[in-house]
């Protein structure tokens, strides 16, 4: 099965550099235009099914790219809950001891009042398995998700560190999924 992982389009939070996990931002005008440009360029493959995070930015992206498909929502594919860091920028947090500890741990230490790294990764893998099960009768599927979700999944599924490889909004990866493992991985463009 070929699965295209697509990061949602840009939001105001992305433009401002905010940590937006559970914040349910829509796409900004620029985000909509960029997705439309990518669609016109034909970068997205034809698929038989679209799976999406429940958050508005992913659903909007799904509808712009694949208007012929009603996305199937998988709640476990939503972004991490950034807790006390939610909706804040690096500049706003740079002197916060909890934030400094989190950055120094490469994002693996607990986020105050947020989701732990391990719980997030486990949830993402569970969501991926749900999405694969939903998609199993399709040779080509698209999962419209978040940057953090994508990094957690690829790291867990391949054993390689993808936390330095956040795709730009609207882009992502194409994986060949066979016998419950990643057989091949390439960037979308």
CSV table of C-alpha atoms in Angstrom, one decimal:
chain,number,residue,atom,x,y,z
A,1,UNK,CA,0.0,0.0,0.0
A,2,UNK,CA,1.3,3.5,-0.9
A,3,UNK,CA,0.5,6.1,1.8
A,4,UNK,CA,1.1,9.8,1.2
A,5,UNK,CA,1.6,11.7,4.5
A,6,UNK,CA,0.7,15.3,4.0
A,7,UNK,CA,1.3,18.1,6.5
A,8,UNK,CA,-1.6,20.5,6.7
A,9,UNK,CA,-1.4,24.0,5.1
A,10,UNK,CA,-0.2,27.1,6.9
A,11,UNK,CA,-2.1,28.7,9.7
A,12,UNK,CA,-1.7,32.0,11.4
A,13,UNK,CA,0.0,30.1,14.3
A,14,UNK,CA,2.5,28.7,11.8
A,15,UNK,CA,3.2,32.1,10.4
A,16,UNK,CA,3.7,33.5,14.0
A,17,UNK,CA,5.9,30.5,15.0
A,18,UNK,CA,3.5,29.4,17.7
A,19,UNK,CA,3.4,25.9,19.3
A,20,UNK,CA,-0.1,25.1,18.1
A,21,UNK,CA,-1.1,21.5,19.0
A,22,UNK,CA,-4.7,21.3,20.1
A,23,UNK,CA,-5.5,24.8,19.0
A,24,UNK,CA,-8.0,24.4,16.3
A,25,UNK,CA,-6.8,27.1,13.9
A,26,UNK,CA,-8.1,27.2,10.3
A,27,UNK,CA,-5.7,27.7,7.4
A,28,UNK,CA,-4.7,31.3,6.8
A,29,UNK,CA,-5.2,32.8,3.3
A,30,UNK,CA,-1.6,32.2,2.4
A,31,UNK,CA,-2.0,28.6,3.4
A,32,UNK,CA,-5.0,28.1,1.2
A,33,UNK,CA,-3.2,29.7,-1.8
A,34,UNK,CA,-0.1,27.6,-1.4
A,35,UNK,CA,-2.2,24.4,-1.2
A,36,UNK,CA,-4.0,25.5,-4.4
A,37,UNK,CA,-0.7,26.1,-6.1
A,38,UNK,CA,0.5,22.6,-5.2
A,39,UNK,CA,-2.7,21.1,-6.5
A,40,UNK,CA,-2.3,23.0,-9.8
A,41,UNK,CA,1.3,21.7,-10.1
A,42,UNK,CA,-0.1,18.2,-9.6
A,43,UNK,CA,2.2,17.2,-6.7
A,44,UNK,CA,-0.4,15.1,-4.9
A,45,UNK,CA,-1.0,11.5,-6.2
A,46,UNK,CA,-4.5,10.2,-6.9
A,47,UNK,CA,-5.8,8.2,-4.0
A,48,UNK,CA,-8.7,6.0,-3.2
A,49,UNK,CA,-9.2,7.2,0.4
A,50,UNK,CA,-8.3,10.2,2.5
A,51,UNK,CA,-7.7,10.0,6.3
A,52,UNK,CA,-7.4,13.1,8.4
A,53,UNK,CA,-6.7,14.4,11.8
A,54,UNK,CA,-9.9,15.9,13.3
A,55,UNK,CA,-8.4,19.4,13.5
A,56,UNK,CA,-9.8,22.1,11.2
A,57,UNK,CA,-6.4,22.8,9.5
A,58,UNK,CA,-6.2,19.2,8.3
A,59,UNK,CA,-9.8,18.9,7.3
A,60,UNK,CA,-9.5,22.1,5.2
A,61,UNK,CA,-6.3,20.8,3.6
A,62,UNK,CA,-7.9,17.5,2.8
A,63,UNK,CA,-10.8,19.2,1.1
A,64,UNK,CA,-8.6,21.5,-0.9
A,65,UNK,CA,-6.4,18.7,-2.2
A,66,UNK,CA,-9.0,15.9,-2.5
A,67,UNK,CA,-12.5,17.6,-2.9
A,68,UNK,CA,-13.9,14.4,-4.4
A,69,UNK,CA,-13.2,12.5,-1.1
A,70,UNK,CA,-14.8,13.0,2.3
A,71,UNK,CA,-12.0,12.6,4.7
A,72,UNK,CA,-12.3,9.8,7.3
A,73,UNK,CA,-11.3,11.3,10.7
A,74,UNK,CA,-8.9,9.4,13.0
A,75,UNK,CA,-8.8,11.3,16.3
A,76,UNK,CA,-5.5,9.7,17.3
A,77,UNK,CA,-3.7,11.4,14.4
A,78,UNK,CA,-4.1,14.9,16.0
A,79,UNK,CA,-1.1,17.0,17.0
A,80,UNK,CA,0.5,16.9,20.4
A,81,UNK,CA,-1.0,18.9,23.3
A,82,UNK,CA,1.6,21.5,24.1
A,83,UNK,CA,0.0,22.3,27.5
A,84,UNK,CA,1.6,25.4,29.0
A,85,UNK,CA,3.5,26.0,25.7
A,86,UNK,CA,0.3,26.0,23.6
A,87,UNK,CA,-0.1,29.1,21.4
A,88,UNK,CA,3.2,30.6,22.5
A,89,UNK,CA,6.4,31.3,20.5
A,90,UNK,CA,10.0,30.4,21.3
A,91,UNK,CA,10.6,34.0,22.1
A,92,UNK,CA,7.8,34.0,24.7
A,93,UNK,CA,9.1,30.8,26.3
A,94,UNK,CA,12.9,31.2,26.0
A,95,UNK,CA,13.4,32.0,29.7
A,96,UNK,CA,10.9,29.4,31.0
A,97,UNK,CA,12.9,26.7,32.8
A,98,UNK,CA,10.4,24.0,31.7
A,99,UNK,CA,10.7,25.0,28.1
A,100,UNK,CA,14.5,25.1,28.3
A,101,UNK,CA,14.5,21.6,29.8
A,102,UNK,CA,12.1,20.4,27.0
A,103,UNK,CA,14.3,21.9,24.3
A,104,UNK,CA,17.5,20.5,25.8
A,105,UNK,CA,15.8,17.0,25.8
A,106,UNK,CA,15.0,17.3,22.1
A,107,UNK,CA,11.4,17.5,23.0
A,108,UNK,CA,11.3,14.2,25.0
A,109,UNK,CA,10.8,15.6,28.5
A,110,UNK,CA,7.3,16.2,29.7
A,111,UNK,CA,5.4,19.3,28.8
A,112,UNK,CA,3.8,20.9,31.8
A,113,UNK,CA,0.0,20.3,31.6
A,114,UNK,CA,0.6,18.8,28.2
A,115,UNK,CA,1.1,15.4,26.5
A,116,UNK,CA,4.2,13.4,27.2
A,117,UNK,CA,6.5,12.5,24.3
A,118,UNK,CA,5.9,8.7,24.8
A,119,UNK,CA,2.1,9.1,25.1
A,120,UNK,CA,2.0,11.2,22.0
A,121,UNK,CA,4.2,8.8,20.0
A,122,UNK,CA,2.1,5.8,21.2
A,123,UNK,CA,-1.1,7.6,20.3
A,124,UNK,CA,0.2,8.5,16.8
A,125,UNK,CA,1.2,4.9,16.1
A,126,UNK,CA,-2.2,3.7,17.2
A,127,UNK,CA,-3.8,6.3,15.0
A,128,UNK,CA,-1.6,5.2,12.1
A,129,UNK,CA,-2.6,1.6,12.5
A,130,UNK,CA,-6.3,2.6,12.7
A,131,UNK,CA,-5.8,4.6,9.4
A,132,UNK,CA,-4.1,1.7,7.7
A,133,UNK,CA,-6.9,-0.6,8.7
A,134,UNK,CA,-9.5,1.8,7.3
A,135,UNK,CA,-7.4,2.1,4.1
A,136,UNK,CA,-6.5,-1.5,3.6
A,137,UNK,CA,-8.6,-2.0,0.5
A,138,UNK,CA,-7.0,0.9,-1.3
A,139,UNK,CA,-3.6,0.8,-3.1
A,140,UNK,CA,-3.1,4.5,-2.6
A,141,UNK,CA,-4.1,6.5,0.5
A,142,UNK,CA,-3.5,10.0,1.8
A,143,UNK,CA,-3.2,10.8,5.5
A,144,UNK,CA,-3.5,14.6,6.1
A,145,UNK,CA,-1.8,15.2,9.5
A,146,UNK,CA,0.5,17.5,11.5
A,147,UNK,CA,4.2,18.0,11.4
A,148,UNK,CA,4.7,16.6,14.9
A,149,UNK,CA,2.4,13.6,14.2
A,150,UNK,CA,4.4,12.9,11.0
A,151,UNK,CA,7.8,13.1,12.8
A,152,UNK,CA,6.6,10.9,15.7
A,153,UNK,CA,5.2,8.3,13.2
A,154,UNK,CA,8.3,8.2,10.9
A,155,UNK,CA,10.6,7.9,13.9
A,156,UNK,CA,8.6,5.1,15.5
A,157,UNK,CA,8.0,3.2,12.2
A,158,UNK,CA,11.5,3.4,10.8
A,159,UNK,CA,13.7,3.7,13.9
A,160,UNK,CA,15.4,6.7,12.4
A,161,UNK,CA,15.3,10.2,13.9
A,162,UNK,CA,12.9,12.3,11.9
A,163,UNK,CA,12.6,15.1,14.5
A,164,UNK,CA,14.9,17.3,12.4
A,165,UNK,CA,12.9,16.7,9.3
A,166,UNK,CA,9.7,18.7,9.5
A,167,UNK,CA,8.2,19.1,6.0
A,168,UNK,CA,6.9,22.5,4.9
A,169,UNK,CA,3.2,23.0,5.2
A,170,UNK,CA,1.4,21.1,2.4
A,171,UNK,CA,4.3,18.7,1.8
A,172,UNK,CA,5.3,15.4,3.2
A,173,UNK,CA,6.4,11.9,2.5
A,174,UNK,CA,5.3,8.9,0.4
A,175,UNK,CA,5.8,5.5,2.1
A,176,UNK,CA,5.3,2.0,0.8
A,177,UNK,CA,3.7,0.1,3.6
A,178,UNK,CA,4.0,-3.7,3.3
A,179,UNK,CA,3.7,-6.5,5.9
A,180,UNK,CA,3.3,-3.9,8.7
A,181,UNK,CA,6.5,-2.0,7.9
A,182,UNK,CA,7.9,0.8,5.9
A,183,UNK,CA,9.5,-0.7,2.8
A,184,UNK,CA,10.4,2.6,1.0
A,185,UNK,CA,10.2,6.3,2.0
A,186,UNK,CA,10.6,9.4,-0.2
A,187,UNK,CA,9.7,13.0,0.0
A,188,UNK,CA,6.5,14.1,-1.7
A,189,UNK,CA,8.4,16.4,-4.1
